[in-house]
Short mmCIF file of C-alpha atoms in Angstrom, two decimals:
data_model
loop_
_atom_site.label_atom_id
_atom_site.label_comp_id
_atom_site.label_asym_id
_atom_site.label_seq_id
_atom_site.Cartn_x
_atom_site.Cartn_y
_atom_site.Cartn_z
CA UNK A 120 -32.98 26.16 33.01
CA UNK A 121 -34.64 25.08 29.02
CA UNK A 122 -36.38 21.93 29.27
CA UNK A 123 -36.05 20.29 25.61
CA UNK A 124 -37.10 17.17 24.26
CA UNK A 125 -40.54 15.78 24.29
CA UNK A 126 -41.33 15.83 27.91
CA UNK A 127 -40.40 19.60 27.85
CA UNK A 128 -42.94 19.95 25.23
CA UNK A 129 -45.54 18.18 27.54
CA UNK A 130 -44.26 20.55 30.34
CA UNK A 131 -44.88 23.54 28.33
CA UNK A 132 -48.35 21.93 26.41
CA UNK A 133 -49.48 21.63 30.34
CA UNK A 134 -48.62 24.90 31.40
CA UNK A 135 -50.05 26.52 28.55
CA UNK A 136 -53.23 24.65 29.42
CA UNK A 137 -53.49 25.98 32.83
CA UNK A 138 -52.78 29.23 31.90
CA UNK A 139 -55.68 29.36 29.67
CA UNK A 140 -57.87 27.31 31.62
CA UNK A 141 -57.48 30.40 34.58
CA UNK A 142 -58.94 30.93 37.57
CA UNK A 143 -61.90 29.78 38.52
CA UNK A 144 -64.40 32.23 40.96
CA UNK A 145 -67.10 31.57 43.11
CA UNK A 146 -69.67 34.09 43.72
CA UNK A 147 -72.11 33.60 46.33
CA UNK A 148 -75.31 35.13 47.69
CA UNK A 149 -77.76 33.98 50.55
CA UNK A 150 -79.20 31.14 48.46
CA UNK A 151 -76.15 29.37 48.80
CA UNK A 152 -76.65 29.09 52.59
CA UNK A 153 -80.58 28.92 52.45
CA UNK A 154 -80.98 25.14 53.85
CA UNK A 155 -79.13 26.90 57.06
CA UNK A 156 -80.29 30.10 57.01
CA UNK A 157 -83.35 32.35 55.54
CA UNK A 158 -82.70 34.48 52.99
CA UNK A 159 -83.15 37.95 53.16
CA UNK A 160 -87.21 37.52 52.48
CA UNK A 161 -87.29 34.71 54.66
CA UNK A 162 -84.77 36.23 57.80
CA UNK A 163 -87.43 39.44 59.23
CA UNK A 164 -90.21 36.40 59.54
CA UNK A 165 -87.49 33.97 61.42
CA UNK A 166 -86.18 37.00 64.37
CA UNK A 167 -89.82 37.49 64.92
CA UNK A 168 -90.56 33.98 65.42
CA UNK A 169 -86.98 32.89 67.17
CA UNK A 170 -88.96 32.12 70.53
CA UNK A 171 -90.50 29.28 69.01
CA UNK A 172 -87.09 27.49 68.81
CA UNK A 173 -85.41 28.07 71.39
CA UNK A 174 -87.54 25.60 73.78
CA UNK A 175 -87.58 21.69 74.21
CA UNK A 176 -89.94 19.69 75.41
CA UNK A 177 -89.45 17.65 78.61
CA UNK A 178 -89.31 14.30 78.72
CA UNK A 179 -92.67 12.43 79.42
CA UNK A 180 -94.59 16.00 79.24
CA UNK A 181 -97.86 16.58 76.84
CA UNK A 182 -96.24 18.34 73.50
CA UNK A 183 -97.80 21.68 74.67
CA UNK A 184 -94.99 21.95 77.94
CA UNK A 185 -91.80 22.99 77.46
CA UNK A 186 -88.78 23.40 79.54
CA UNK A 187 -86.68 27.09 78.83
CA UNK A 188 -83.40 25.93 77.20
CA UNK A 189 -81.69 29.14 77.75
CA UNK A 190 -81.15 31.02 81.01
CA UNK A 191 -83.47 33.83 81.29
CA UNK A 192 -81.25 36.63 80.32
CA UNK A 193 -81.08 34.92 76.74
CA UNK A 194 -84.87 34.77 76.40
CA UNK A 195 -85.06 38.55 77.73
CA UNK A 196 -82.49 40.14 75.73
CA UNK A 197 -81.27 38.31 73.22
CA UNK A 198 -84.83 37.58 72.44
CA UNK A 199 -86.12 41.15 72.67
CA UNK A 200 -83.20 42.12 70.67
CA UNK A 201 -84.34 39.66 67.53
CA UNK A 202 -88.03 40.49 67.43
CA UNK A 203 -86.97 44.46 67.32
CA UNK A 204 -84.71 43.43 64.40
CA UNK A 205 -86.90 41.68 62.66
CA UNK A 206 -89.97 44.22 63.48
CA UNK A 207 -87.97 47.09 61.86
CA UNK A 208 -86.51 44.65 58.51
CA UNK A 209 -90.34 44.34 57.87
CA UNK A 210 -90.89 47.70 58.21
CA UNK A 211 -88.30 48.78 56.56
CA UNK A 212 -88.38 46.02 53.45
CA UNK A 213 -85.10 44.63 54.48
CA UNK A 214 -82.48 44.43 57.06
CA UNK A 215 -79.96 46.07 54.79
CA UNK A 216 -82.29 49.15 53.92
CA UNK A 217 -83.37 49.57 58.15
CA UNK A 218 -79.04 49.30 58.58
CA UNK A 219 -78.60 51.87 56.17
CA UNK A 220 -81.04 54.15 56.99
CA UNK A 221 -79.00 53.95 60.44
CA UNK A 222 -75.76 54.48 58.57
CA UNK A 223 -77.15 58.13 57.24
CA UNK A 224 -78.55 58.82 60.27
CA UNK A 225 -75.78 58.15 61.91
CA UNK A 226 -77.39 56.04 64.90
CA UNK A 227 -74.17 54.42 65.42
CA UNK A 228 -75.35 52.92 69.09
CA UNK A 229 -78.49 51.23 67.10
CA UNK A 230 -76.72 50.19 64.08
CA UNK A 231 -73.77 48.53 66.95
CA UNK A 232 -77.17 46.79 68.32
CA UNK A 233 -78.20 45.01 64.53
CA UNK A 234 -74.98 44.31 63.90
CA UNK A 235 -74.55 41.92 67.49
CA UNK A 236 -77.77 40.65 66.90
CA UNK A 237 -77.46 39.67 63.48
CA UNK A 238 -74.17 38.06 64.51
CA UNK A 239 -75.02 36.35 67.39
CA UNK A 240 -78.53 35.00 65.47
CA UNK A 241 -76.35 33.91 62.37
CA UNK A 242 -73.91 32.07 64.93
CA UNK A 243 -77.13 30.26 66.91
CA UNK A 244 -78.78 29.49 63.37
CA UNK A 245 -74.91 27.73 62.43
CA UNK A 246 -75.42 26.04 66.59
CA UNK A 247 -78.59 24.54 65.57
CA UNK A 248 -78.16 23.33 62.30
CA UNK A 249 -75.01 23.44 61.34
CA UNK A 250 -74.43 23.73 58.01
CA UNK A 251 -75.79 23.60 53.92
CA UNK A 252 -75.06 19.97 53.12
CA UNK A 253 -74.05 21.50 50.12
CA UNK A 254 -70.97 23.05 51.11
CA UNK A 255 -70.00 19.37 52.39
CA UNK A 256 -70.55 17.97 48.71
CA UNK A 257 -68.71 20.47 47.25
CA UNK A 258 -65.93 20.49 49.21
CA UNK A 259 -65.82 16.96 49.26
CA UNK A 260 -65.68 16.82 45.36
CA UNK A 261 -63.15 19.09 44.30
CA UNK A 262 -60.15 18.01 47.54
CA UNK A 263 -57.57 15.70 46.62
CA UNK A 264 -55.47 13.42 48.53
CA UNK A 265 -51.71 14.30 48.40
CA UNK A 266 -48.84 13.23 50.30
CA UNK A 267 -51.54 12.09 53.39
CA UNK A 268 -53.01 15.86 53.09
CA UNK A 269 -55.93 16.94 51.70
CA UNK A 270 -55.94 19.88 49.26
CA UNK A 271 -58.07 22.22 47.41
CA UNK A 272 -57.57 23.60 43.74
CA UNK A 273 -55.16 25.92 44.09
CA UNK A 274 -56.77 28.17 41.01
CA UNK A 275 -59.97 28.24 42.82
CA UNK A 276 -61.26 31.58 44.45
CA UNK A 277 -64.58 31.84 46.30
CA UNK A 278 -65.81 35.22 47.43
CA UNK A 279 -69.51 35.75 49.30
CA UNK A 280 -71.71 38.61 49.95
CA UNK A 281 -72.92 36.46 52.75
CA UNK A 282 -71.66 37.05 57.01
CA UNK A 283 -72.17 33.15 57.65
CA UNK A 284 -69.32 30.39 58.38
CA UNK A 285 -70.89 27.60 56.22
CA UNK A 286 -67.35 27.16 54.34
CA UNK A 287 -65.28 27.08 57.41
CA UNK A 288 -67.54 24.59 59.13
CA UNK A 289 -67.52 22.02 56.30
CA UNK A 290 -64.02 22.38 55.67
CA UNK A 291 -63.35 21.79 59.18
CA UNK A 292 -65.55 18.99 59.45
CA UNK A 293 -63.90 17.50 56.14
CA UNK A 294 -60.59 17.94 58.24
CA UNK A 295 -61.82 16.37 60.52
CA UNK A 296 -60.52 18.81 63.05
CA UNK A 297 -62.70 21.41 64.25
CA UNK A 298 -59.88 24.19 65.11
CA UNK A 299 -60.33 27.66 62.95
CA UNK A 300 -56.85 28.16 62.70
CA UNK A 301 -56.52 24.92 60.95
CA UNK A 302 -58.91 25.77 58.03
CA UNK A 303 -56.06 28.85 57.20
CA UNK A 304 -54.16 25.93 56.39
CA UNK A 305 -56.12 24.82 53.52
CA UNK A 306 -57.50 28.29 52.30
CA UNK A 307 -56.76 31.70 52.58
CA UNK A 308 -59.58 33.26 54.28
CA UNK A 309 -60.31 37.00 54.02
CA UNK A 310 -60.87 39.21 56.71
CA UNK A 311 -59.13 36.44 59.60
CA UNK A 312 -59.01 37.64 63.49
CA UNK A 313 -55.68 37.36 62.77
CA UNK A 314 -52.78 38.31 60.63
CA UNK A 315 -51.51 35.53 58.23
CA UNK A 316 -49.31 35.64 55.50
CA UNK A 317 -50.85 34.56 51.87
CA UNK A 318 -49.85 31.49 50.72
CA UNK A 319 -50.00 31.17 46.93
CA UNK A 320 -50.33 26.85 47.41
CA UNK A 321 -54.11 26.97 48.34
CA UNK A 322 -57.70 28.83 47.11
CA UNK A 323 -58.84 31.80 48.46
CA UNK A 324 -62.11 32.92 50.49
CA UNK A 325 -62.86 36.36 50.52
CA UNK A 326 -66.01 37.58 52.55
CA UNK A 327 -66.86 40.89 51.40
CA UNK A 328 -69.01 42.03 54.19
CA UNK A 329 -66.85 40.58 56.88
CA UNK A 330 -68.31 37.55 58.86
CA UNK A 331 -70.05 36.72 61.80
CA UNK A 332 -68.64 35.76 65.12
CA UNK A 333 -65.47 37.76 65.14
CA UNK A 334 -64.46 41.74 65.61
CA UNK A 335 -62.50 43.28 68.27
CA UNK A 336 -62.98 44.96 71.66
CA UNK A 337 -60.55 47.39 73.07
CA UNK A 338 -58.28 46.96 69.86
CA UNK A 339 -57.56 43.32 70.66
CA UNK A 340 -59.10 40.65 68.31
CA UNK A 341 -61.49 37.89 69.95
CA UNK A 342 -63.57 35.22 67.72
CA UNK A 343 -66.71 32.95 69.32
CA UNK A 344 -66.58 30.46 66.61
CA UNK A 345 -66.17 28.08 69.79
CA UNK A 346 -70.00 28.01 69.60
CA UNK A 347 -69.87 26.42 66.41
CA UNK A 348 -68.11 23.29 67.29
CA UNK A 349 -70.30 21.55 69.53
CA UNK A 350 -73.78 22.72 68.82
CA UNK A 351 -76.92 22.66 71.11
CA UNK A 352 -75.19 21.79 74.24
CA UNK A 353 -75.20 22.31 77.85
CA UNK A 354 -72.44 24.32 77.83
CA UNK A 355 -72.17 25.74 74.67
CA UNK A 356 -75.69 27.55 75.53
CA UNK A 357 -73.92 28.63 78.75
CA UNK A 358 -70.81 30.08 76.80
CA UNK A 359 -73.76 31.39 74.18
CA UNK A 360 -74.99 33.52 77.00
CA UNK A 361 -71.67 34.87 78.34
CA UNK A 362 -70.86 35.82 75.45
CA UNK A 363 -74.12 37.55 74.32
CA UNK A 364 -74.11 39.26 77.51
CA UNK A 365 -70.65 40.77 76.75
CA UNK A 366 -71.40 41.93 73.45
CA UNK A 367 -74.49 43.62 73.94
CA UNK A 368 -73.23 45.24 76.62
CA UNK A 369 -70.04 45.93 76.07
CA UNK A 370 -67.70 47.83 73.50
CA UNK A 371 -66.86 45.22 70.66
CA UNK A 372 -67.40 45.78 67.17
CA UNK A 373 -68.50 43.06 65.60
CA UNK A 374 -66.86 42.17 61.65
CA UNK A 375 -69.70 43.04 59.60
CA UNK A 376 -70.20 45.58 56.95
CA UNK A 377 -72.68 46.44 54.91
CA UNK A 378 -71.98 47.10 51.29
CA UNK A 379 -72.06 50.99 51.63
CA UNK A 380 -69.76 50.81 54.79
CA UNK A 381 -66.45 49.32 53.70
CA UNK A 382 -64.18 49.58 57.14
CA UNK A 383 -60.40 49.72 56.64
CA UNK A 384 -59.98 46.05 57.20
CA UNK A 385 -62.83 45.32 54.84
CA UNK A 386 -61.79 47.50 52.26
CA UNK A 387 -58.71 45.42 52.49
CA UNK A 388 -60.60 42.52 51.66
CA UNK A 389 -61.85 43.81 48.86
CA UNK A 390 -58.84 45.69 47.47
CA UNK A 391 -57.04 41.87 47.65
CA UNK A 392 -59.75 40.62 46.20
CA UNK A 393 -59.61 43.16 42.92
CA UNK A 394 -56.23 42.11 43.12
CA UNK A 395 -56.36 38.05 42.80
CA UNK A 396 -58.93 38.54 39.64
CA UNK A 397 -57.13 39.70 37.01
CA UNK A 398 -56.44 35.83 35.58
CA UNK A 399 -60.26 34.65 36.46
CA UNK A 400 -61.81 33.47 33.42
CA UNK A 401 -65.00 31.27 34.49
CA UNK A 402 -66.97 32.61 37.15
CA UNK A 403 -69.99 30.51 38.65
CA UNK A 404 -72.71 32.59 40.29
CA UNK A 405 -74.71 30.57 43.44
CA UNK A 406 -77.75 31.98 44.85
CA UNK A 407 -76.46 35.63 44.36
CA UNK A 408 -79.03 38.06 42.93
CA UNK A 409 -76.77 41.31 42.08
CA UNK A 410 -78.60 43.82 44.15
CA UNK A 411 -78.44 47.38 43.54
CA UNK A 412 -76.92 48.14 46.73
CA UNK A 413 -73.80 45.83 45.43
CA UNK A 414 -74.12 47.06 41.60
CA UNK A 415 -71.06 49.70 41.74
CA UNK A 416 -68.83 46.77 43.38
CA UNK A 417 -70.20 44.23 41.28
CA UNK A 418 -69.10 46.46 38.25
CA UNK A 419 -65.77 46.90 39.75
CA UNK A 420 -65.04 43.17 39.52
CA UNK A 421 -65.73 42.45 36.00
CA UNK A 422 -63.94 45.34 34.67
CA UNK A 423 -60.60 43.89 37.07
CA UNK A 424 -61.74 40.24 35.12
CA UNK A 425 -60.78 40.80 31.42
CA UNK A 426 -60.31 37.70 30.30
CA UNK A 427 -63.75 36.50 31.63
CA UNK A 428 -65.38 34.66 28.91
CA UNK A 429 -68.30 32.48 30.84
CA UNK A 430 -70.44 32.48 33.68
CA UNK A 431 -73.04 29.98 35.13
CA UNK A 432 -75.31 31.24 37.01
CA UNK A 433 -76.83 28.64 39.49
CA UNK A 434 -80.75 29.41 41.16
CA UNK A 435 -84.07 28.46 41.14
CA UNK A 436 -85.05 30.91 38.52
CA UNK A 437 -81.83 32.82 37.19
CA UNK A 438 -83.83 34.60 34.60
CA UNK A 439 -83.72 37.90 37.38
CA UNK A 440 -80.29 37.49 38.17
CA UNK A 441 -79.05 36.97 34.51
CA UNK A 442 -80.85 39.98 33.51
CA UNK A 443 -79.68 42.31 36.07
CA UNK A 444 -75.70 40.61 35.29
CA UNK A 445 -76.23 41.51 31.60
CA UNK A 446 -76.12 45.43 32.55
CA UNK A 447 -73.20 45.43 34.39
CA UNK A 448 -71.71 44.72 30.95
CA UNK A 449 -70.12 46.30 28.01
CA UNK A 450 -69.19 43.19 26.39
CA UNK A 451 -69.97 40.27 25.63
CA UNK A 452 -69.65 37.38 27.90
CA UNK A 453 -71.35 33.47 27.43
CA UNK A 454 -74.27 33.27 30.21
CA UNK A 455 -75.53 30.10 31.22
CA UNK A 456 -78.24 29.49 33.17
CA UNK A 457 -78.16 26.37 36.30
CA UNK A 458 -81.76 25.36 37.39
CA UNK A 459 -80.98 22.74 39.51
CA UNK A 460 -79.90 23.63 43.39
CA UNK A 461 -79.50 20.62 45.19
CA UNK A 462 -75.61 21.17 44.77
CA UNK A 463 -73.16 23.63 44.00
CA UNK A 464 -72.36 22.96 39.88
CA UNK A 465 -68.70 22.51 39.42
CA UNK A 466 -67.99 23.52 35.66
CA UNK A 467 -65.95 21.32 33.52
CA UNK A 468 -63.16 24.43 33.77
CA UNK A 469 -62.87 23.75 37.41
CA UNK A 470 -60.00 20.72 37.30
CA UNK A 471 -60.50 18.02 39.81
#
C-alpha cells in the first residue's frame, strides 16, 4: 500500500535517510580488551608469570605468606601448561606464529594443548577481572529503552579478531541477567554452542576466530561460561578445576581458530559475515592492527563493503595501523585517525 500526503513524504525522507546512513561495523583487535587482557606483546610475559596471581594472602600473615588458592592439580598442570605456552610465544615471537608452526607441522596433540590453555587462561583472566569498562560504556550509550526492553541499533555489526567474552559479559551485566542464552536475545552472536535462527530486529557479533570457553566433545556442544558469572569464588575455582581437568585430558575441541585454520563452523562465521556487509558504509577500527596473517581476509571484507566511504580508526598511535589499511585498498576511502582510548568512539553515523 502508497503512502501519500506529507507524512508519506516524511516516511519516505526517513527511509531514504537510513538507507544512506548504512550499516555501521565494528572492527576489533586485542587493544580493545587490553584493560582485561595483555595484548599479544604483553600475553607470553603474563603465562610465564601466572603463578604470581593465583595466591592470596592469609589473613593476619606477614605479606611474604600466602595461602594456595587453587587445589594442587591447578598449580601443577594448569600452571605448567601456561609457562610452556608462554616459554614457546617468546621463542617463537608470538603465540600465533608458535600455533602455526604447529599447524604445518601438523602437531595436532600440541596445538589441542595451546588451544585449552589459551582458553582456559582467557576464561581465568575474564574470572579475575572481569571485563574492559569500556565495553560497559559503550554498550550503555548506544541501548535504548523500548516497550520495558532494552535494545541495541539494529544497523550495528561488530566483528573481532579477538577469542575473549568482554561483549557478552557487559551485555549481560547491562541485562542485568547473567544467563548466555539471554544475550542471543539482544544480539546475534556468531559462532553460538548452539543453533539459533537470525533475527533481523537486533546487531550482530561475529567472532572470527571462534571464542573461548566453548567447543564440543564427542560431537555434543558444552560451554564453561559458568565461570564467568561469579568470579574468584570458592566454588567457581572448584568448577575451574573440574573443568580444566576434563579438557586437558580429555577429547574436546575447544572453539578457536587461528586465522590460517578456518574450521567448517568458523568458516561459517565468516561466510555470514561477508554476507551482512554489503550495506556497511562507516566502519570504526578499535585496537586492531591489520596483521599480515589476517591481510587476505581483511582484503576480502572491503572488497564485499562497496559503499564504504569512512573509517575511524581508534589507538594509541594509529599511524601503523592506518598505513598498513591504506594497502588493502584500490580506492579511495576517508581515514580518520582516534587518539584517545579511554572509550570506544561512537561516530556521529552510528544513530542513538
Amino acid at each position: 500500500m502508497l503512502t501519500t500526503g506529507a507524512g508519506g513524504a516524511k516516511l519516505r525522507a526517513v527511509s531514504s535517510e537510513r538507507s544512506i546512513m548504512g550499516k555501521i561495523l565494528y572492527l576489533l583487535g586485542a587493544g580493545a580488551s587490553a584493560s582485561c587482557i595483555p595484548v599479544v606483546k604483553e600475553i607470553n610475559q603474563d603465562l610465564t608469570s601466572f603463578a604470581n596471581s593465583i595466591y592470596k594472602k592469609s589473613e593476619g600473615s606477614p605479606s611474604f605468606k600466602r595461602d594456595i588458592k587453587f587445589s594442587e592439580v591447578l598449580v601443577s598442570e594448569f600452571l605448567a601448561d601456561c609457562r610452556w605456552l608462554g616459554r614457546e610465544a617468546q621463542s617463537h615471537g608470538t603465540m600465533d606464529l608458535f600455533a602455526k608452526k604447529l599447524y604445518l607441522l601438523k602437531r595436532e596433540e600440541e596445538l589441542r594443548r595451546l588451544k585449552c590453555t589459551l582458553s582456559f587462561y582467557l576464561l581465568f583472566a575474564q574470572m579475575r577481572k572481569k571485563h574492559d569498562i569500556r565495553y560497559d560504556v559503550f554498550l550503555t550509550t548506544v541501548a535504548q529503552l523500548e516497550e520495558n526492553s532494552i535494545r541495541l541499533p539494529k544497523d550495528l555489526i561488530v566483528s573481532t579478531w579477538n577469542y575473549d567474552n568482554q561483549i557478552m559479559i557487559s551485555l549481560l551485566s547491562l541485562l542485568g541477567l547473567f544467563e548466555p542464552d539471554f544475550a542471543r536475545k539482544h544480539i546475534n552472536i556468531y559462532p553460538w554452542h548452539q543453533s539459533l535462527e537470525h533475527d533481523d530486529g537486533i546487531p550482530e557479533l561475529f567472532h572470527f576466530n571462534g571464542l573461548a570457553g566453548f567447543g564440543s566433545f564427542d560431537a555434543l556442544p558444552f560451554n564453561l561460561y559458568s565461570l564467568l558469572k561469579d568470579g574468584l569464588t570458592d566454588k567457581s575455582i572448584d568448577d575451574f578445576n573440574q573443568s580444566y581437568q576434563k579438557g586437558s585430558s580429555g577429547s574436546e575441541k575447544f572453539q578457536i581458530d587461528f586465522a590460517w585454520e578456518a574450521s567448517v563452523e568458523i568458516a561459517k562465521v565468516r561466510e555470514k559475515f561477508l554476507e551482512r556487509i554489503a550495506d556497511v558504509r562507516t566502519l570504526v577500527v578499535v585496537g586492531y592492527s591489520f596483521p599480515t596473517f589476517n591481510r587476505e581476509f581483511d582484503r576480502t571484507v572491503f572488497a564485499k563493503c562497496p559503499f564504504l566511504s569512512k573509517i575511524y580508526v581508534q589507538d594509541i598511535q594509529p599511524e601503523g595501523p592506518i598505513e598498513r589499511l591504506r594497502s588493502l585498498f584500490d580506492r579511495t576511502v576517508e581515514i580518520v585517525p582516534v587518539r584517545g582510548v579511554d572509550q570506544f568512539y561512537i561516530p556521529i553515523e552510528l544513530r542513538v
